[in-house]
Amino acid sequence: MTDRYAVFGHPIAHSKSPLIHAAFARQTAQDMTYEAILAPLDGFAASVAAFVAAGGRGANVTVPFKEEAYRLASRLTPRAEHAGAVNTLVFGSDGILGDNTDGAGLVADLTRNLQRTLNGRRILLLGAGGAARGVIEPLLDQQPAALVIANRTVSRAQELAEQFGRGVRASGFEALDGAFDLVINATAASLAGELPPLSPRIFTADTLAYDMMYGRDTPFLAFARAQGAATADGLGMLVEQAAEAFHLWRGVRPDTAPVIASLRA
Ligand code: ATR
């Protein structure tokens, strides 16, 4: 019987995950299907239960259900535990395993696809919501020289910095001044077409500005480019987090480069 996988979200119609996983399955000759499921806002757990009852083997979880998926899982990987959110579920006879592949996806995109070294570098993470929280631990594992979390609501950045420890510092946007090697935008500002109030001095010609959003140029990337920085959107992260999930489910690692290239085209 063909193994079934799905992504749960709300909304979900524009998700690229079915395309990505279909490409991985073709490439690695896996007998599986992957569909997009619109879960009602108050019916995530029931949707997942129905999918499991129908033979579902695993799932991805996207906005706004990642925290609920964290609570639904009967077991968590350490990286999901740290993230406080789950984007990948594995359904087994012994219950539901929850993992979070977002941070690993970001690090894979930065280090493998974009060829950036994070070890010993100064990293600035903008935002203190779920998207930011999910990538902190994997970034710290790369042993940067500094990791600063800056957020509009400074107290949220402070909470995250205290929780993770390991030298993480918190800041407001306006207080940022020195240059960073990597600036990651994990705020929801790009969704609204807005730019956090950043000093141009955080960017140099050697900086990589990375927006977790993909699909269009953002005010953040345009501003960074105007200061001479290199820029990247979050499409590579999307494909790499999918590859991590695929590996967890199927035990094979797909080649992400052709999938990223075809999505760009
Ligand atoms: P997500 O799961 O996408 O991270 P979230 O938990 O709602 O969503 O967090 C949204 C993040 O984007 C927060 O860091 C938020 O800042 P606040 O904590 O101050 O609310 C940030 N954000 C949203 N809109 C923003 C804007 N227009 N400018 C700057 N930051 C913004």
Short mmCIF file of C-alpha atoms and ligand atoms in Angstrom, two decimals:
data_model
loop_
_atom_site.label_atom_id
_atom_site.label_comp_id
_atom_site.label_asym_id
_atom_site.label_seq_id
_atom_site.Cartn_x
_atom_site.Cartn_y
_atom_site.Cartn_z
CA MET A 1 0.00 0.00 0.00
CA THR A 2 1.25 3.50 -0.86
CA ASP A 3 2.35 5.43 2.25
CA ARG A 4 0.45 8.64 2.93
CA TYR A 5 1.88 11.95 4.16
CA ALA A 6 0.36 15.41 4.41
CA VAL A 7 0.90 19.00 5.49
CA PHE A 8 -1.65 20.55 7.86
CA GLY A 9 -2.18 24.31 7.95
CA HIS A 10 -4.71 27.12 7.76
CA PRO A 11 -4.54 28.51 5.13
CA ILE A 12 -2.81 25.77 3.10
CA ALA A 13 -3.81 26.22 -0.57
CA HIS A 14 -0.55 27.97 -1.53
CA SER A 15 1.76 25.53 0.27
CA LYS A 16 4.69 24.36 -1.85
CA SER A 17 5.26 21.30 0.36
CA PRO A 18 3.23 18.87 -1.83
CA LEU A 19 5.32 19.89 -4.86
CA ILE A 20 8.58 19.55 -2.94
CA HIS A 21 7.81 16.14 -1.47
CA ALA A 22 6.48 14.82 -4.79
CA ALA A 23 9.81 15.84 -6.34
CA PHE A 24 11.76 14.13 -3.51
CA ALA A 25 9.65 10.97 -3.86
CA ARG A 26 10.24 10.79 -7.64
CA GLN A 27 13.94 11.41 -7.22
CA THR A 28 14.40 8.69 -4.56
CA ALA A 29 11.79 6.26 -5.98
CA GLN A 30 9.68 6.23 -2.80
CA ASP A 31 6.14 4.83 -3.04
CA MET A 32 4.25 7.61 -1.23
CA THR A 33 1.69 10.37 -1.58
CA TYR A 34 1.76 13.82 0.04
CA GLU A 35 -1.30 16.04 0.22
CA ALA A 36 -2.25 19.43 1.69
CA ILE A 37 -4.95 19.34 4.36
CA LEU A 38 -6.83 22.45 5.50
CA ALA A 39 -7.50 21.85 9.20
CA PRO A 40 -10.22 23.95 10.85
CA LEU A 41 -8.73 26.51 13.26
CA ASP A 42 -10.37 24.70 16.18
CA GLY A 43 -9.93 21.19 14.73
CA PHE A 44 -6.23 20.47 14.25
CA ALA A 45 -6.05 17.44 16.59
CA ALA A 46 -9.23 15.92 15.10
CA SER A 47 -7.87 16.41 11.55
CA VAL A 48 -4.63 14.68 12.44
CA ALA A 49 -6.49 11.82 14.17
CA ALA A 50 -8.65 11.29 11.07
CA PHE A 51 -5.54 11.21 8.87
CA VAL A 52 -3.82 8.67 11.14
CA ALA A 53 -6.98 6.51 11.18
CA ALA A 54 -6.93 6.60 7.36
CA GLY A 55 -3.37 5.25 7.31
CA GLY A 56 -1.28 8.44 7.45
CA ARG A 57 2.40 7.75 8.25
CA GLY A 58 3.67 11.25 8.88
CA ALA A 59 2.90 14.94 8.47
CA ASN A 60 4.27 18.43 8.31
CA VAL A 61 2.62 21.17 10.30
CA THR A 62 2.59 24.84 9.38
CA VAL A 63 1.03 28.10 10.56
CA PRO A 64 -0.86 28.34 12.90
CA PHE A 65 -0.60 24.82 14.33
CA LYS A 66 3.10 24.34 15.24
CA GLU A 67 2.58 24.95 18.98
CA GLU A 68 -0.49 22.73 19.03
CA ALA A 69 1.48 19.99 17.29
CA TYR A 70 4.11 20.34 20.02
CA ARG A 71 1.42 19.59 22.62
CA LEU A 72 -0.09 16.78 20.54
CA ALA A 73 3.14 14.78 20.22
CA SER A 74 3.65 11.98 22.72
CA ARG A 75 7.45 12.16 22.28
CA LEU A 76 9.67 15.08 21.19
CA THR A 77 13.15 15.29 19.70
CA PRO A 78 15.50 17.54 21.69
CA ARG A 79 15.44 20.19 18.94
CA ALA A 80 11.61 20.25 18.99
CA GLU A 81 11.73 20.50 22.78
CA HIS A 82 14.01 23.56 22.54
CA ALA A 83 11.98 25.14 19.75
CA GLY A 84 8.71 24.78 21.66
CA ALA A 85 7.11 24.00 18.33
CA VAL A 86 6.78 21.04 15.97
CA ASN A 87 6.75 21.09 12.17
CA THR A 88 7.15 17.34 11.55
CA LEU A 89 5.15 14.42 12.95
CA VAL A 90 5.84 10.70 12.65
CA PHE A 91 2.89 8.40 13.37
CA GLY A 92 3.97 5.08 14.88
CA SER A 93 2.37 2.22 16.73
CA ASP A 94 3.87 3.69 19.93
CA GLY A 95 2.38 7.17 19.46
CA ILE A 96 3.29 10.43 17.75
CA LEU A 97 6.88 11.68 17.51
CA GLY A 98 7.24 15.45 17.13
CA ASP A 99 10.34 16.99 15.52
CA ASN A 100 11.29 20.47 14.35
CA THR A 101 13.38 20.64 11.17
CA ASP A 102 13.13 24.41 10.59
CA GLY A 103 16.43 25.32 12.26
CA ALA A 104 18.32 22.49 10.58
CA GLY A 105 16.80 23.62 7.28
CA LEU A 106 18.01 27.18 7.81
CA VAL A 107 21.52 26.07 8.79
CA ALA A 108 21.71 23.70 5.80
CA ASP A 109 20.67 26.48 3.42
CA LEU A 110 23.18 28.94 4.92
CA THR A 111 26.14 26.59 5.10
CA ARG A 112 25.64 24.23 2.13
CA ASN A 113 23.67 26.19 -0.46
CA LEU A 114 24.90 29.70 0.35
CA GLN A 115 28.37 28.54 1.45
CA ARG A 116 28.47 30.73 4.58
CA THR A 117 30.48 29.88 7.68
CA LEU A 118 28.61 30.56 10.93
CA ASN A 119 31.36 29.44 13.30
CA GLY A 120 33.00 32.51 14.88
CA ARG A 121 30.66 34.94 13.09
CA ARG A 122 28.34 37.64 14.45
CA ILE A 123 24.70 36.75 13.91
CA LEU A 124 21.70 39.04 14.36
CA LEU A 125 18.27 37.41 14.57
CA LEU A 126 15.32 39.77 14.09
CA GLY A 127 12.09 38.67 15.79
CA ALA A 128 11.17 36.76 18.93
CA GLY A 129 8.11 34.79 17.83
CA GLY A 130 7.82 31.13 16.89
CA ALA A 131 9.86 31.48 13.71
CA ALA A 132 12.82 32.98 15.58
CA ARG A 133 12.63 30.62 18.53
CA GLY A 134 12.73 27.55 16.27
CA VAL A 135 16.15 28.39 14.82
CA ILE A 136 18.09 29.61 17.88
CA GLU A 137 19.43 26.27 19.11
CA PRO A 138 20.68 25.08 15.67
CA LEU A 139 22.34 28.49 15.12
CA LEU A 140 24.06 28.27 18.53
CA ASP A 141 25.29 24.77 17.68
CA GLN A 142 27.32 26.38 14.88
CA GLN A 143 29.23 28.28 17.61
CA PRO A 144 28.92 31.84 16.36
CA ALA A 145 31.02 34.57 18.05
CA ALA A 146 27.77 36.34 18.98
CA LEU A 147 24.04 35.82 18.64
CA VAL A 148 21.89 38.89 19.24
CA ILE A 149 18.09 38.69 19.20
CA ALA A 150 16.41 41.99 18.38
CA ASN A 151 12.67 42.50 18.61
CA ARG A 152 10.10 45.28 18.47
CA THR A 153 8.90 44.19 21.92
CA VAL A 154 12.28 44.00 23.68
CA SER A 155 10.94 41.99 26.64
CA ARG A 156 10.16 39.04 24.32
CA ALA A 157 13.77 39.07 23.05
CA GLN A 158 14.99 39.20 26.66
CA GLU A 159 12.86 36.19 27.60
CA LEU A 160 14.33 34.17 24.73
CA ALA A 161 17.90 35.25 25.56
CA GLU A 162 17.46 34.22 29.19
CA GLN A 163 15.85 30.95 28.26
CA PHE A 164 18.60 29.87 25.86
CA GLY A 165 21.53 31.34 27.81
CA ARG A 166 24.80 30.39 26.04
CA GLY A 167 25.76 34.07 25.64
CA VAL A 168 22.67 35.05 23.64
CA ARG A 169 21.99 38.79 23.96
CA ALA A 170 18.74 40.73 23.53
CA SER A 171 18.21 44.18 22.01
CA GLY A 172 15.65 46.56 20.59
CA PHE A 173 15.97 47.50 16.90
CA GLU A 174 17.06 51.09 17.51
CA ALA A 175 19.87 50.14 19.90
CA LEU A 176 21.64 48.01 17.26
CA ASP A 177 24.70 49.62 15.81
CA GLY A 178 27.73 47.43 15.05
CA ALA A 179 28.04 45.32 11.89
CA PHE A 180 26.94 41.68 11.62
CA ASP A 181 28.09 38.89 9.30
CA LEU A 182 24.58 37.47 9.08
CA VAL A 183 21.23 39.19 9.67
CA ILE A 184 18.20 36.87 9.66
CA ASN A 185 14.72 38.35 9.44
CA ALA A 186 12.33 36.10 11.38
CA THR A 187 9.77 38.83 12.05
CA ALA A 188 6.36 38.92 10.41
CA ALA A 189 7.17 42.44 9.13
CA SER A 190 7.82 41.23 5.56
CA LEU A 191 4.34 39.70 5.41
CA ALA A 192 2.94 43.18 5.99
CA GLY A 193 5.40 44.73 3.51
CA GLU A 194 7.07 46.56 6.40
CA LEU A 195 10.68 47.16 7.39
CA PRO A 196 11.85 46.98 11.02
CA PRO A 197 13.61 50.26 11.98
CA LEU A 198 17.21 49.11 11.41
CA SER A 199 20.40 51.10 11.28
CA PRO A 200 22.14 50.83 7.88
CA ARG A 201 25.37 50.28 9.84
CA ILE A 202 24.46 46.69 10.76
CA PHE A 203 25.14 45.76 7.11
CA THR A 204 28.48 45.72 5.29
CA ALA A 205 29.50 44.36 1.89
CA ASP A 206 30.38 41.08 3.67
CA THR A 207 26.99 40.72 5.38
CA LEU A 208 24.43 38.17 4.25
CA ALA A 209 20.86 39.38 4.83
CA TYR A 210 18.47 36.43 4.98
CA ASP A 211 14.68 36.77 4.97
CA MET A 212 12.78 33.66 6.07
CA MET A 213 9.97 34.74 3.77
CA TYR A 214 10.16 33.69 0.14
CA GLY A 215 8.42 34.35 -3.13
CA ARG A 216 8.93 38.10 -3.36
CA ASP A 217 11.51 40.75 -2.67
CA THR A 218 10.95 42.27 0.79
CA PRO A 219 11.65 45.79 2.15
CA PHE A 220 14.22 44.14 4.46
CA LEU A 221 16.17 42.58 1.56
CA ALA A 222 15.92 45.77 -0.53
CA PHE A 223 17.26 47.83 2.39
CA ALA A 224 20.15 45.41 2.99
CA ARG A 225 21.01 45.37 -0.73
CA ALA A 226 21.07 49.18 -0.75
CA GLN A 227 23.82 48.98 1.91
CA GLY A 228 25.83 46.60 -0.30
CA ALA A 229 24.94 43.38 1.52
CA ALA A 230 24.32 40.03 -0.18
CA THR A 231 20.74 38.78 0.16
CA ALA A 232 18.81 35.50 0.20
CA ASP A 233 15.15 34.61 0.68
CA GLY A 234 13.75 31.62 2.59
CA LEU A 235 13.07 29.30 -0.34
CA GLY A 236 16.20 27.25 0.33
CA MET A 237 15.23 26.91 4.00
CA LEU A 238 11.77 25.70 2.96
CA VAL A 239 13.23 22.97 0.75
CA GLU A 240 15.92 21.99 3.30
CA GLN A 241 13.46 21.66 6.21
CA ALA A 242 11.36 19.46 3.91
CA ALA A 243 14.41 17.32 3.10
CA GLU A 244 15.09 16.85 6.83
CA ALA A 245 11.49 15.71 7.36
CA PHE A 246 11.68 13.40 4.32
CA HIS A 247 14.86 11.84 5.70
CA LEU A 248 13.20 11.26 9.07
CA TRP A 249 10.23 9.52 7.42
CA ARG A 250 11.94 7.56 4.63
CA GLY A 251 15.56 7.17 5.75
CA VAL A 252 16.89 8.63 2.48
CA ARG A 253 18.24 12.11 1.87
CA PRO A 254 16.98 13.76 -1.33
CA ASP A 255 19.13 16.06 -3.47
CA THR A 256 17.72 19.54 -2.77
CA ALA A 257 19.56 21.58 -5.42
CA PRO A 258 17.39 20.60 -8.44
CA VAL A 259 14.22 21.11 -6.41
CA ILE A 260 15.28 24.59 -5.30
CA ALA A 261 16.22 25.41 -8.91
CA SER A 262 12.90 24.25 -10.32
CA LEU A 263 10.91 26.19 -7.70
CA ARG A 264 12.92 29.33 -8.55
CA ALA A 265 12.16 28.83 -12.22
P1 ATR B 1 5.89 33.76 14.03
O1 ATR B 1 5.48 32.42 14.50
O2 ATR B 1 5.76 33.98 12.55
O3 ATR B 1 7.24 34.16 14.52
P2 ATR B 1 4.66 35.48 16.02
O4 ATR B 1 4.95 34.55 17.13
O5 ATR B 1 3.35 36.20 15.97
O6 ATR B 1 4.78 34.77 14.61
O7 ATR B 1 5.86 36.55 15.98
C1 ATR B 1 5.87 37.58 15.04
C2 ATR B 1 7.20 38.30 15.16
O8 ATR B 1 7.26 39.34 14.19
C3 ATR B 1 7.40 39.01 16.50
O9 ATR B 1 8.78 39.06 16.78
C4 ATR B 1 6.84 40.39 16.20
O10 ATR B 1 7.30 41.40 17.06
P3 ATR B 1 6.56 41.65 18.49
O11 ATR B 1 7.04 40.56 19.39
O12 ATR B 1 7.06 42.99 18.91
O13 ATR B 1 5.10 41.60 18.20
C5 ATR B 1 7.38 40.60 14.83
N1 ATR B 1 6.66 41.59 14.01
C6 ATR B 1 5.43 41.49 13.49
N2 ATR B 1 5.13 42.56 12.75
C7 ATR B 1 6.21 43.38 12.79
C8 ATR B 1 6.53 44.64 12.21
N3 ATR B 1 5.68 45.29 11.42
N4 ATR B 1 7.76 45.16 12.46
C9 ATR B 1 8.65 44.51 13.25
N5 ATR B 1 8.40 43.32 13.83
C10 ATR B 1 7.20 42.75 13.60
#
